[in-house]
Amino acid sequence: MRLVNTIVLVLSAVLLLILARSGAVYSLSDGEVAALRDLQDAWNLKSWQNRSISCELPGLSCDPNGHVYRLTLLWPPMQAETTGPIPDSIGQLRWLILLQLRLPITGSLPEGIGGLTSLLGLEISGGLEGPLPRSLGTLTRLQGILLQPTALLYGPALNGSLTLLQELPNLTTFSAPYNQFSGSLPPTLASSQLQKLELHSNKLTGVVPEW
């Protein structure tokens, strides 16, 4: 994720300069407000309690037009008082460039994530289970994906095939150890942009394509 974080840091600096000169006022879209409210309902984030949904919430970064381009919810320090799934409405955060969630997540990765068409980096650590949604393969701008289960050896884990990796032409990093992915890796990865592949402690078969 180092490459993605570098991109976002540069972008943040540019946006801060624009804001300082323009005096822009943040104004989230209705879809973004609904998605953020659903996130709060899912985990009852302590630092969001008794606060209005706006760009001032901890863990959010907004662009000059008032849209969320970075969402970083890490536990701790972001204290979640309940467990819950990632809401399907997260796809309403369609200006998002970086999504980082390290929370008591349950359930599967929702199909709604396919709405994050601007996403460059995806990092989720929690109790995700089930196969990857097909809509993930439509996020063709993605450069880095990290999917880490909370319980490294026992407990919920992602599973199924990884064939959709061949649908992500700009992917350079894919890290998903300690899950239960199965089957073989697509041979087309040998000619892809992938530079780092971390999949130990899964149930994959066959050979790893040579780069």
N, CA and C of each residue as an Amber inpcrd file, in Angstrom:
protein
   633
   0.8180000  -1.2060000   0.0000000   0.0000000   0.0000000   0.0000000
   0.8590000   1.2670000   0.0000000   2.2030000   1.1210000   0.0210000
   3.0610000   2.2940000   0.0930000   2.8580000   3.2110000  -1.0970000
   2.7080000   2.6210000  -2.2880000   2.5100000   3.4200000  -3.4950000
   1.2100000   4.2140000  -3.4040000   0.1380000   3.5590000  -2.9840000
  -1.1560000   4.2320000  -2.8740000  -1.1020000   5.3360000  -1.8300000
  -0.4980000   5.0680000  -0.6890000  -0.4000000   6.0830000   0.3620000
   0.3880000   7.2980000  -0.1080000   1.4380000   7.0700000  -0.9110000
   2.2220000   8.1780000  -1.4360000   1.3730000   9.0460000  -2.3560000
   0.5850000   8.4000000  -3.2150000  -0.3020000   9.1320000  -4.1230000
  -1.2780000   9.9800000  -3.3340000  -1.8770000   9.3970000  -2.3000000
  -2.8800000  10.1050000  -1.5150000  -2.2640000  11.2540000  -0.7240000
  -1.0550000  11.0780000  -0.2100000  -0.3920000  12.1580000   0.5270000
  -0.1250000  13.3560000  -0.3700000   0.3210000  13.0980000  -1.5920000
   0.5570000  14.1860000  -2.5400000  -0.7500000  14.8820000  -2.8670000
  -1.7840000  14.0940000  -3.1170000  -3.0870000  14.6690000  -3.4270000
  -3.6080000  15.5070000  -2.2710000  -3.4130000  15.0230000  -1.0390000
  -3.8720000  15.7620000   0.1410000  -3.2120000  17.1280000   0.2230000
  -1.9070000  17.1820000  -0.0460000  -1.1880000  18.4410000   0.0220000
  -1.7210000  19.4340000  -1.0140000  -2.0090000  18.9400000  -2.2120000
  -2.5430000  19.8060000  -3.2680000  -3.9190000  20.3260000  -2.8850000
  -4.7560000  19.4640000  -2.3530000  -6.1140000  19.8620000  -1.9750000
  -6.1040000  20.8690000  -0.8390000  -5.2130000  20.6930000   0.1200000
  -5.1160000  21.6520000   1.2260000  -4.7190000  23.0330000   0.7220000
  -3.8190000  23.0730000  -0.2530000  -3.4090000  24.3500000  -0.8330000
  -4.5760000  25.0160000  -1.5480000  -5.3430000  24.2310000  -2.2910000
  -6.5100000  24.7780000  -2.9900000  -7.5190000  25.3300000  -2.0000000
  -7.7630000  24.5820000  -0.9370000  -8.7290000  25.0170000   0.0750000
  -8.2970000  26.3140000   0.7440000  -7.0210000  26.4130000   1.0360000
  -6.5220000  27.6170000   1.7100000  -6.7250000  28.8540000   0.8510000
  -6.6610000  28.6830000  -0.4650000  -6.7860000  29.8280000  -1.3680000
  -8.2330000  30.1250000  -1.7380000  -9.0740000  29.0770000  -1.7380000
 -10.4340000  29.2660000  -2.2290000 -11.4500000  29.5230000  -1.1350000
 -11.1630000  29.1080000   0.0930000 -12.1210000  29.2260000   1.1750000
 -13.3710000  28.4050000   0.9100000 -13.2290000  27.2480000   0.2480000
 -14.3660000  26.4240000  -0.1320000 -15.1040000  25.8980000   1.0930000
 -16.4060000  25.7090000   0.9310000 -17.2370000  25.1780000   1.9950000
 -17.6020000  23.7350000   1.6610000 -17.3600000  22.8320000   2.6150000
 -17.6730000  21.4300000   2.4000000 -19.1750000  21.2130000   2.3350000
 -19.5970000  20.3390000   1.4410000 -21.0100000  19.9900000   1.3390000
 -21.1110000  18.5680000   0.8010000 -21.2830000  17.6000000   1.6730000
 -21.3980000  16.2110000   1.2620000 -22.6830000  15.9990000   0.4580000
 -22.6440000  15.0550000  -0.4760000 -23.8470000  14.6970000  -1.2170000
 -24.7810000  13.8890000  -0.3210000 -26.0390000  13.7970000  -0.7160000
 -27.0130000  13.0260000   0.0620000 -26.5950000  11.5590000   0.1660000
 -26.0560000  11.0230000  -0.9310000 -25.6070000   9.6370000  -0.9260000
 -24.4720000   9.4060000   0.0520000 -23.5370000  10.3490000   0.1070000
 -22.4160000  10.2260000   1.0290000 -22.8920000  10.2990000   2.4780000
 -23.7970000  11.2210000   2.7570000 -24.3350000  11.3460000   4.1180000
 -25.0150000  10.0440000   4.5320000 -25.7950000   9.4560000   3.6260000
 -26.4880000   8.2010000   3.9310000 -25.4960000   7.0750000   4.1810000
 -24.4390000   7.0040000   3.3640000 -23.4360000   5.9480000   3.5290000
 -22.6950000   6.0820000   4.8530000 -22.3080000   7.3010000   5.2030000
 -21.5910000   7.5260000   6.4590000 -22.4850000   7.2490000   7.6600000
 -23.7640000   7.5620000   7.5390000 -24.6950000   7.2630000   8.6250000
 -24.8340000   5.7420000   8.7990000 -24.8450000   5.0160000   7.6860000
 -24.9190000   3.5570000   7.7540000 -23.6600000   2.9670000   8.3910000
 -22.4990000   3.5720000   8.1180000 -21.2580000   3.1230000   8.7530000
 -21.3230000   3.3150000  10.2580000 -21.8480000   4.4520000  10.6760000
 -21.9920000   4.7130000  12.1040000 -22.9560000   3.7040000  12.7370000
 -24.0390000   3.3960000  12.0400000 -25.0080000   2.4340000  12.5630000
 -24.4110000   1.0350000  12.6610000 -23.4930000   0.7010000  11.7330000
 -22.9060000  -0.6360000  11.7030000 -22.0030000  -0.8890000  12.9000000
 -21.2310000   0.1230000  13.3130000 -20.2310000  -0.1080000  14.3620000
 -20.3450000   0.8280000  15.5600000 -21.2890000   1.7610000  15.5210000
 -21.4850000   2.6960000  16.6300000 -20.1430000   3.3050000  17.0550000
 -19.5190000   3.9940000  16.1230000 -18.1910000   4.5700000  16.3420000
 -18.2620000   5.6480000  17.4290000 -17.4810000   5.4520000  18.4630000
 -17.5580000   6.3360000  19.6350000 -17.2240000   7.7790000  19.2940000
 -16.2250000   7.9890000  18.4540000 -15.7980000   9.3490000  18.1260000
 -16.7620000  10.0520000  17.1720000 -17.7550000   9.3280000  16.6300000
 -18.7720000   9.9300000  15.7720000 -20.0790000  10.1970000  16.5050000
 -20.1630000   9.7240000  17.7310000 -21.4190000   9.8590000  18.4740000
 -21.7230000  11.3290000  18.7730000 -22.9970000  11.6610000  18.6810000
 -23.4800000  13.0210000  18.9870000 -22.8460000  14.0860000  18.1020000
 -22.4880000  13.6940000  16.8770000 -21.9120000  14.6430000  15.9280000
 -22.6740000  14.5330000  14.6140000 -22.8160000  15.6420000  13.9230000
 -23.4940000  15.6320000  12.6300000 -22.5860000  15.0070000  11.5700000
 -23.1940000  14.4540000  10.5360000 -22.4400000  13.8400000   9.4510000
 -21.8600000  14.9410000   8.5740000 -20.5390000  15.0870000   8.6110000
 -19.8670000  16.1310000   7.8360000 -18.4150000  15.7410000   7.6360000
 -17.7000000  16.5820000   6.9080000 -16.2770000  16.3260000   6.6660000
 -15.4300000  16.5050000   7.9240000 -16.0370000  17.0010000   8.9940000
 -15.3010000  17.2050000  10.2360000 -15.1820000  15.9340000  11.0590000
 -15.8320000  14.8590000  10.6590000 -15.7590000  13.6100000  11.4090000
 -14.3470000  13.0330000  11.3520000 -13.8520000  12.4850000  12.4630000
 -12.5390000  11.8370000  12.4610000 -12.4880000  10.7040000  11.4370000
 -11.3830000  10.6330000  10.7320000 -11.1940000   9.5720000   9.7540000
 -11.5840000   9.9390000   8.3350000 -12.1530000  11.1450000   8.1380000
 -12.5540000  11.5880000   6.8030000 -11.6080000  12.6490000   6.2660000
 -11.3790000  12.6110000   4.9670000 -10.7100000  13.6980000   4.2570000
 -11.5640000  14.0260000   3.0560000 -11.8240000  15.3220000   2.8430000
 -12.7000000  15.7500000   1.7540000 -11.9500000  16.6300000   0.7590000
 -12.4350000  16.6260000  -0.4830000 -11.8440000  17.4670000  -1.5200000
 -12.4990000  18.8480000  -1.5000000 -12.0510000  19.7950000  -2.3350000
 -12.6000000  21.1580000  -2.3210000 -14.0970000  21.2320000  -2.6240000
 -14.6480000  20.1910000  -3.2690000 -16.0760000  20.1800000  -3.5620000
 -16.9010000  19.5270000  -2.4520000 -16.2210000  19.1440000  -1.3780000
 -16.9320000  18.5750000  -0.2410000 -17.2060000  17.0920000  -0.3390000
 -16.4930000  16.3720000  -1.2000000 -16.6920000  14.9350000  -1.3340000
 -15.5750000  14.1760000  -0.6130000 -15.9260000  13.0560000  -0.0140000
 -14.9540000  12.2500000   0.7310000 -14.0390000  11.5220000  -0.2530000
 -12.7270000  11.7830000  -0.1660000 -11.7810000  11.0720000  -1.0260000
 -10.9160000  10.0940000  -0.2360000 -10.9840000  10.1850000   1.0900000
 -10.2340000   9.2440000   1.9210000 -11.0520000   8.9190000   3.1690000
 -11.2070000   7.6200000   3.4380000 -11.9060000   7.1630000   4.6300000
 -11.0000000   6.1810000   5.3530000 -10.5440000   6.5630000   6.5440000
  -9.6210000   5.7500000   7.3260000 -10.2030000   5.5420000   8.7160000
 -10.7720000   4.3690000   8.9450000 -11.3770000   4.0280000  10.2260000
 -10.6010000   2.8510000  10.8090000  -9.7220000   3.1480000  11.7450000
  -8.8370000   2.1410000  12.3290000  -9.1420000   1.9680000  13.8080000
  -9.2410000   0.7180000  14.2410000  -9.5340000   0.4010000  15.6390000
  -8.3590000  -0.3340000  16.2740000  -7.7910000   0.1900000  17.4170000
  -7.9410000   1.5650000  17.8850000  -7.1440000   2.5230000  16.9760000
  -7.2950000   3.8410000  17.0960000  -8.0220000   4.6140000  18.1130000
  -9.5100000   4.7800000  17.8240000  -9.9710000   4.4110000  16.6210000
 -11.3790000   4.5480000  16.2940000 -12.1530000   3.4470000  17.0130000
 -12.7980000   3.7610000  18.1110000 -13.4400000   2.7580000  18.9520000
 -14.8320000   2.4220000  18.4360000 -15.0400000   1.1440000  18.1380000
 -16.3440000   0.6520000  17.7060000 -16.9880000  -0.1030000  18.8570000
 -18.2290000   0.1980000  19.1260000 -18.9070000  -0.4080000  20.2680000
 -19.7540000  -1.6160000  19.8720000 -19.9280000  -1.8640000  18.5800000
 -20.6720000  -3.0370000  18.1230000 -19.9650000  -3.6450000  16.9220000
 -20.3180000  -4.8870000  16.5960000 -19.8300000  -5.5330000  15.3860000
 -20.9030000  -5.4330000  14.3110000 -20.4870000  -5.4750000  13.0630000
 -21.4660000  -5.3790000  11.9990000 -20.8210000  -5.4810000  10.6300000
 -21.6340000  -5.6650000   9.5950000 -21.1250000  -5.7820000   8.2210000
 -20.8640000  -4.4240000   7.5910000 -20.0670000  -4.4200000   6.5490000
 -19.8800000  -3.2170000   5.7510000 -21.1740000  -2.9670000   4.9870000
 -21.7980000  -1.8180000   5.1530000 -23.0720000  -1.5730000   4.4680000
 -22.9060000  -1.4810000   2.9540000 -23.9060000  -1.9770000   2.2380000
 -23.8760000  -1.9340000   0.7820000 -23.8330000  -0.5040000   0.2600000
 -24.3410000   0.4160000   1.0680000 -24.3790000   1.8270000   0.6540000
 -23.0060000   2.4720000   0.6110000 -21.9560000   1.7490000   1.0120000
 -20.6090000   2.3280000   0.9530000 -20.2630000   2.7250000  -0.4750000
 -20.9210000   2.1030000  -1.4440000 -20.6920000   2.4460000  -2.8420000
 -21.1200000   3.8530000  -3.1970000 -21.8770000   4.5100000  -2.2950000
 -22.2800000   5.8960000  -2.5240000 -21.1220000   6.8770000  -2.3320000
 -20.0300000   6.4050000  -1.7420000 -18.8430000   7.2570000  -1.5650000
 -18.0080000   7.1880000  -2.8400000 -18.6030000   7.5980000  -3.9390000
 -18.0240000   7.3240000  -5.2500000 -16.8190000   8.1860000  -5.6080000
 -16.4850000   9.1750000  -4.7720000 -15.2710000   9.9650000  -5.0010000
 -14.0870000   9.4150000  -4.1940000 -14.3090000   8.3290000  -3.4820000
 -13.2890000   7.7700000  -2.5960000 -12.0840000   7.2690000  -3.3860000
 -10.8930000   7.6480000  -2.9170000  -9.6450000   7.1910000  -3.5240000
  -8.9680000   6.1340000  -2.6570000  -9.0710000   6.2980000  -1.3390000
  -8.4560000   5.3470000  -0.4210000  -9.4630000   4.9490000   0.6490000
  -9.6580000   3.6500000   0.8290000 -10.5510000   3.1100000   1.8540000
  -9.7540000   2.1980000   2.7620000  -9.6840000   2.5570000   4.0470000
  -8.9850000   1.7560000   5.0460000  -9.9330000   1.4940000   6.2150000
 -10.2500000   0.2340000   6.4390000 -11.1210000  -0.1660000   7.5350000
 -10.4350000  -1.2260000   8.3700000 -10.2630000  -0.9510000   9.6580000
  -9.7460000  -1.9440000  10.6030000 -10.6770000  -1.9060000  11.8080000
 -11.7630000  -2.6870000  11.6910000 -12.8670000  -2.6190000  12.6450000
 -13.4120000  -4.0290000  12.8910000 -14.2960000  -4.1910000  13.8860000
 -14.9320000  -5.5020000  14.1150000 -15.9840000  -5.7900000  13.0450000
 -15.5070000  -6.0600000  11.8320000 -16.3730000  -6.2720000  10.6710000
 -16.8530000  -7.7170000  10.6380000 -18.1090000  -7.9060000  10.2780000
 -18.6560000  -9.2410000  10.0660000 -19.2560000  -9.3080000   8.6660000
 -19.5400000 -10.5310000   8.2130000 -20.1990000 -10.6890000   6.9250000
 -19.2400000 -10.6050000   5.7470000 -19.8100000 -10.4180000   4.5770000
 -19.0340000 -10.4320000   3.3410000 -18.7650000  -9.0150000   2.8400000
 -17.8650000  -8.9380000   1.8890000 -17.5920000  -7.6680000   1.2210000
 -18.7630000  -7.3980000   0.2740000 -19.4850000  -6.2790000   0.4380000
 -20.7260000  -6.0770000  -0.3130000 -20.5060000  -5.7740000  -1.7870000
 -21.5080000  -6.1330000  -2.5950000 -21.4630000  -5.8220000  -4.0180000
 -21.4230000  -4.3150000  -4.2470000 -21.9730000  -3.5670000  -3.2970000
 -22.0030000  -2.1160000  -3.4390000 -20.6440000  -1.4740000  -3.5570000
 -19.5950000  -2.2160000  -3.1930000 -18.2470000  -1.6470000  -3.2750000
 -17.8880000  -1.3260000  -4.7250000 -18.6140000  -1.9230000  -5.6640000
 -18.3720000  -1.6430000  -7.0710000 -18.6910000  -0.2080000  -7.4620000
 -19.3660000   0.5300000  -6.5740000 -19.6540000   1.9270000  -6.8530000
 -18.4680000   2.8470000  -6.6260000 -17.3940000   2.3260000  -6.0280000
 -16.2100000   3.1480000  -5.7210000 -15.2810000   3.1870000  -6.9260000
 -15.7390000   3.7690000  -7.9930000 -15.0210000   3.7100000  -9.2690000
 -13.7350000   4.5270000  -9.3120000 -13.5090000   5.3870000  -8.3190000
 -12.2770000   6.1820000  -8.2800000 -11.2170000   5.5520000  -7.3830000
 -11.5330000   4.4250000  -6.7730000 -10.6780000   3.8360000  -5.7410000
  -9.3200000   3.3880000  -6.2770000  -8.2710000   3.8030000  -5.5580000
  -6.9080000   3.3710000  -5.8640000  -6.4040000   2.3460000  -4.8620000
  -6.7930000   2.4960000  -3.5970000  -6.2960000   1.6130000  -2.5510000
  -7.4140000   1.1120000  -1.6640000  -7.4070000  -0.2020000  -1.3760000
  -8.4080000  -0.8380000  -0.5250000  -7.6910000  -1.6540000   0.5420000
  -7.9380000  -1.3340000   1.8060000  -7.3170000  -2.0540000   2.9150000
  -8.3840000  -2.3460000   3.9620000  -8.6640000  -3.6280000   4.1760000
  -9.6890000  -4.0240000   5.1340000  -9.1480000  -5.1240000   6.0330000
  -9.2540000  -4.9090000   7.3350000  -8.8760000  -5.9050000   8.3230000
 -10.0650000  -6.1270000   9.2410000 -10.5560000  -7.3590000   9.2730000
 -11.7270000  -7.6600000  10.0920000 -12.1800000  -9.0790000   9.8580000
 -13.3950000  -9.3800000  10.2580000 -13.9130000 -10.7330000  10.1520000
 -14.6690000 -10.9970000   8.8650000 -14.1340000 -10.5600000   7.7450000
 -14.7960000 -10.7970000   6.4630000 -14.8360000 -12.2860000   6.1330000
 -15.9090000 -12.7070000   5.4610000 -16.0140000 -14.0880000   5.0140000
 -16.7570000 -14.1330000   3.6890000 -16.6890000 -15.3070000   3.0410000
 -17.3610000 -15.4710000   1.7600000 -16.4780000 -15.0720000   0.5900000
 -16.9780000 -15.2200000  -0.6270000 -16.1910000 -14.8900000  -1.8180000
 -16.1180000 -13.3890000  -2.0530000 -15.1560000 -12.9890000  -2.8650000
 -15.0580000 -11.5950000  -3.2650000 -16.2190000 -11.2610000  -4.2040000
 -16.8110000 -10.0830000  -4.0620000 -17.9260000  -9.7180000  -4.9380000
 -17.4550000  -9.4980000  -6.3700000 -18.2990000  -9.8660000  -7.3340000
 -17.9280000  -9.6810000  -8.7270000 -17.6840000  -8.2150000  -9.0550000
 -18.3840000  -7.3310000  -8.3500000 -18.2540000  -5.9030000  -8.6420000
 -16.8490000  -5.3800000  -8.3520000 -16.0750000  -6.1040000  -7.5370000
 -14.7010000  -5.6710000  -7.2490000 -13.8860000  -5.6340000  -8.5360000
 -14.2020000  -6.5190000  -9.4750000 -13.4700000  -6.5790000 -10.7350000
 -13.7280000  -5.4030000 -11.6500000 -14.7010000  -4.5670000 -11.3140000
 -14.9900000  -3.3810000 -12.1370000 -14.1800000  -2.1710000 -11.7030000
 -13.4640000  -2.2790000 -10.5930000 -12.6890000  -1.1400000 -10.0700000
 -11.3170000  -1.1360000 -10.7330000 -11.3050000  -0.7650000 -11.9900000
 -10.1000000  -0.9140000 -12.8140000  -8.9790000   0.0550000 -12.4560000
  -9.2450000   1.0470000 -11.5990000  -8.1930000   1.9750000 -11.1850000
  -7.4090000   1.4500000  -9.9700000  -7.9040000   0.3890000  -9.3460000
  -7.2720000  -0.1310000  -8.1380000  -5.8010000  -0.4830000  -8.3700000
  -4.9600000  -0.0160000  -7.4380000  -3.5350000  -0.3150000  -7.4970000
  -3.0790000  -1.2170000  -6.3510000  -3.7720000  -1.1430000  -5.2180000
  -3.3740000  -1.9400000  -4.0700000  -4.5650000  -2.4690000  -3.3070000
  -4.5260000  -3.7630000  -2.9360000  -5.5780000  -4.3990000  -2.1320000
  -4.9230000  -5.1730000  -1.0020000  -5.3730000  -4.9130000   0.2280000
  -4.9290000  -5.6780000   1.3890000  -6.1690000  -6.1470000   2.1400000
  -6.3040000  -7.4670000   2.2880000  -7.4590000  -8.0660000   2.9620000
  -6.9440000  -9.0070000   4.0430000  -7.0360000  -8.5720000   5.2840000
  -6.4390000  -9.2930000   6.4120000  -7.5170000  -9.7230000   7.4020000
  -7.6800000 -11.0310000   7.6460000  -8.6480000 -11.4520000   8.6610000
  -8.1620000 -11.1200000  10.0670000  -9.1120000 -10.9250000  10.9670000
  -8.7530000 -10.6300000  12.3610000  -8.1150000 -11.8360000  13.0210000
  -8.7360000 -13.0000000  12.8580000  -8.2010000 -14.2440000  13.3970000
  -7.3340000 -14.8890000  12.3200000  -6.0290000 -14.9770000  12.5680000
  -5.1120000 -15.3980000  11.5220000  -5.2260000 -16.8750000  11.1690000
  -5.6190000 -17.7090000  12.1090000  -5.6680000 -19.1390000  11.8430000
  -7.0680000 -19.7240000  11.9420000  -7.8800000 -19.1950000  12.8090000
  -9.2290000 -19.7190000  12.9940000 -10.2240000 -18.5700000  12.9660000
 -11.4220000 -18.8800000  12.5290000 -12.4460000 -17.8520000  12.4810000
 -12.8300000 -17.5040000  11.0570000 -13.6460000 -16.4520000  10.8730000
 -14.1170000 -16.0770000   9.5390000 -12.9600000 -15.7280000   8.6040000
 -13.1220000 -16.0630000   7.3320000 -12.0930000 -15.7540000   6.3380000
 -12.7450000 -15.6980000   4.9590000 -12.1290000 -14.9620000   4.0750000
 -12.5800000 -14.8940000   2.6920000 -12.2600000 -16.2030000   1.9780000
 -13.0570000 -16.5450000   0.9860000 -12.8290000 -17.7950000   0.2700000
 -13.2310000 -17.6510000  -1.1980000 -13.1560000 -18.7440000  -1.9090000
 -13.5330000 -18.7320000  -3.3150000 -12.3610000 -18.4830000  -4.2450000
 -12.6700000 -18.1390000  -5.4710000 -11.6790000 -17.9710000  -6.5270000
 -11.0930000 -16.5620000  -6.5400000  -9.9050000 -16.4570000  -7.1300000
  -9.2520000 -15.1610000  -7.3130000  -9.1470000 -14.7900000  -8.7960000
 -10.0260000 -15.3420000  -9.6120000  -9.9480000 -15.0800000 -11.0520000
 -10.1840000 -13.6120000 -11.3930000 -10.9040000 -12.8890000 -10.5340000
 -11.1840000 -11.4790000 -10.8650000  -9.9350000 -10.6040000 -10.8240000
  -8.8290000 -11.1330000 -10.2850000  -7.5880000 -10.3460000 -10.2830000
  -7.1590000  -9.9840000 -11.7060000  -7.5020000 -10.8340000 -12.6480000
  -7.1080000 -10.5660000 -14.0400000  -7.9170000  -9.4290000 -14.6560000
  -8.9550000  -8.9770000 -13.9500000  -9.7860000  -7.8820000 -14.4380000
  -9.3280000  -6.5230000 -13.9150000  -8.2340000  -6.5120000 -13.1500000
  -7.7320000  -5.2740000 -12.5380000  -6.3760000  -4.9270000 -13.1660000
  -6.3720000  -4.2000000 -14.2780000  -5.1490000  -3.9950000 -15.0560000
  -4.0860000  -3.1520000 -14.3700000  -4.4690000  -2.3210000 -13.3870000
  -3.5010000  -1.4410000 -12.7350000  -3.0520000  -1.9390000 -11.3680000
  -3.4740000  -3.1380000 -10.9910000  -3.1430000  -3.6750000  -9.6740000
  -1.6520000  -3.9980000  -9.5770000  -0.9790000  -3.4250000  -8.5770000
   0.4400000  -3.7010000  -8.3500000   0.6790000  -4.4910000  -7.0790000
  -0.2690000  -4.4270000  -6.1250000  -0.1140000  -5.1290000  -4.8500000
  -1.4160000  -5.8270000  -4.4760000  -1.3160000  -7.1240000  -4.1800000
  -2.4640000  -7.8720000  -3.6490000  -1.9740000  -8.7100000  -2.4870000
  -2.4710000  -8.3960000  -1.2910000  -2.0540000  -9.0930000  -0.0760000
  -3.2920000  -9.5970000   0.6480000  -3.4170000 -10.9130000   0.7560000
  -4.5690000 -11.5070000   1.4300000  -4.1760000 -12.8240000   2.0860000
  -3.1870000 -12.8060000   2.9950000  -2.7820000 -14.0370000   3.6630000
  -3.8060000 -14.4790000   4.7040000  -3.6840000 -15.7220000   5.1280000
  -4.5210000 -16.2750000   6.2050000  -6.0110000 -16.2610000   5.8760000
  -6.3380000 -16.3750000   4.5890000  -7.7260000 -16.5410000   4.1910000
  -7.9180000 -17.9730000   3.6960000  -8.9830000 -18.2300000   2.9530000
  -9.2530000 -19.5830000   2.4620000  -9.5520000 -19.5760000   0.9620000
  -8.8410000 -18.7220000   0.2310000  -9.0040000 -18.7040000  -1.2130000
  -8.5370000 -20.0420000  -1.7970000  -9.2370000 -20.4940000  -2.8180000
  -8.9340000 -21.8040000  -3.3880000  -8.8470000 -21.7100000  -4.9140000
  -8.4820000 -22.8410000  -5.5130000  -8.3280000 -22.8650000  -6.9640000
  -6.9470000 -22.3910000  -7.3730000  -6.7760000 -22.1340000  -8.6410000
  -5.4810000 -21.6910000  -9.1590000  -5.5220000 -20.2150000  -9.5160000
  -4.3660000 -19.6110000  -9.5520000  -4.2580000 -18.2100000  -9.9280000
  -4.3350000 -18.0870000 -11.4500000  -4.9770000 -17.0340000 -11.9510000
  -5.0700000 -16.8670000 -13.4100000  -3.6870000 -16.6950000 -14.0360000
  -3.3760000 -17.4540000 -15.0950000  -2.0480000 -17.3720000 -15.7280000
  -1.7500000 -15.9990000 -16.3090000  -2.7860000 -15.1950000 -16.5770000
  -2.5690000 -13.8690000 -17.1490000  -1.8640000 -12.9220000 -16.1820000
  -1.7720000 -13.3060000 -14.9140000  -1.0620000 -12.4620000 -13.9430000
   0.4070000 -12.3100000 -14.3230000   0.9200000 -13.2880000 -15.0770000
   2.3290000 -13.2410000 -15.4740000   2.6360000 -12.0230000 -16.3390000
   1.6440000 -11.5090000 -17.0390000   1.8620000 -10.3450000 -17.9010000
   1.1710000  -9.0990000 -17.3580000   0.8220000  -9.1240000 -16.0790000
   0.1180000  -7.9880000 -15.4710000   1.1000000  -7.0080000 -14.8450000
   0.5560000  -5.9500000 -14.2200000   1.3670000  -4.9500000 -13.5360000
   1.7320000  -5.3540000 -12.1080000   1.2680000  -6.5300000 -11.6790000
   1.4370000  -6.9720000 -10.3000000   2.9170000  -7.0730000  -9.9090000
   3.2610000  -6.4490000  -8.7870000   4.6340000  -6.4630000  -8.2890000
   4.7590000  -7.2040000  -6.9630000   3.6830000  -7.2100000  -6.1710000
   3.7110000  -7.8870000  -4.8790000   2.4670000  -8.7350000  -4.7260000
   2.6660000 -10.0280000  -4.4570000   1.5610000 -10.9630000  -4.2780000
   1.8090000 -11.7500000  -2.9910000   0.9310000 -11.5970000  -2.0190000
   1.0940000 -12.2530000  -0.7220000  -0.1600000 -13.0750000  -0.4230000
  -0.0290000 -14.3930000  -0.5270000  -1.1920000 -15.2750000  -0.3850000
  -0.8770000 -16.5300000   0.4270000   0.0870000 -16.4510000   1.3070000
   0.3980000 -17.6390000   2.1000000  -0.7470000 -17.9660000   3.0530000
  -0.8070000 -19.2080000   3.4750000  -1.8380000 -19.6880000   4.3950000
  -3.2410000 -19.5930000   3.7960000  -3.3460000 -19.8870000   2.5000000
  -4.6280000 -20.0430000   1.8340000  -4.7500000 -21.4920000   1.3600000
  -5.6980000 -21.7820000   0.4830000  -5.9210000 -23.1470000  -0.0050000
  -5.7790000 -23.2150000  -1.5170000  -4.8600000 -22.4290000  -2.0360000
  -4.6530000 -22.3700000  -3.4820000  -3.9440000 -23.6090000  -3.9830000
  -4.1950000 -23.9490000  -5.2520000  -3.5540000 -25.0830000  -5.8860000
  -2.8680000 -24.6380000  -7.1680000  -2.0850000 -25.5200000  -7.7510000
  -1.4170000 -25.1860000  -9.0020000  -0.1300000 -24.4180000  -8.7660000
   0.3590000 -23.8220000  -9.8270000   1.6300000 -23.0950000  -9.7760000
   1.3820000 -21.6030000  -9.7880000   2.3500000 -20.8680000  -9.2570000
   2.2770000 -19.4130000  -9.2900000   2.8330000 -18.9410000 -10.6280000
   2.0860000 -18.1320000 -11.3680000   2.5920000 -17.6430000 -12.6630000
   3.9190000 -16.9140000 -12.4940000   4.8270000 -17.1280000 -13.4410000
   6.1400000 -16.4840000 -13.3750000   6.0910000 -15.1160000 -14.0370000
   6.6710000 -14.1300000 -13.3550000   6.7160000 -12.7800000 -13.8960000
   7.9990000 -12.6070000 -14.7000000
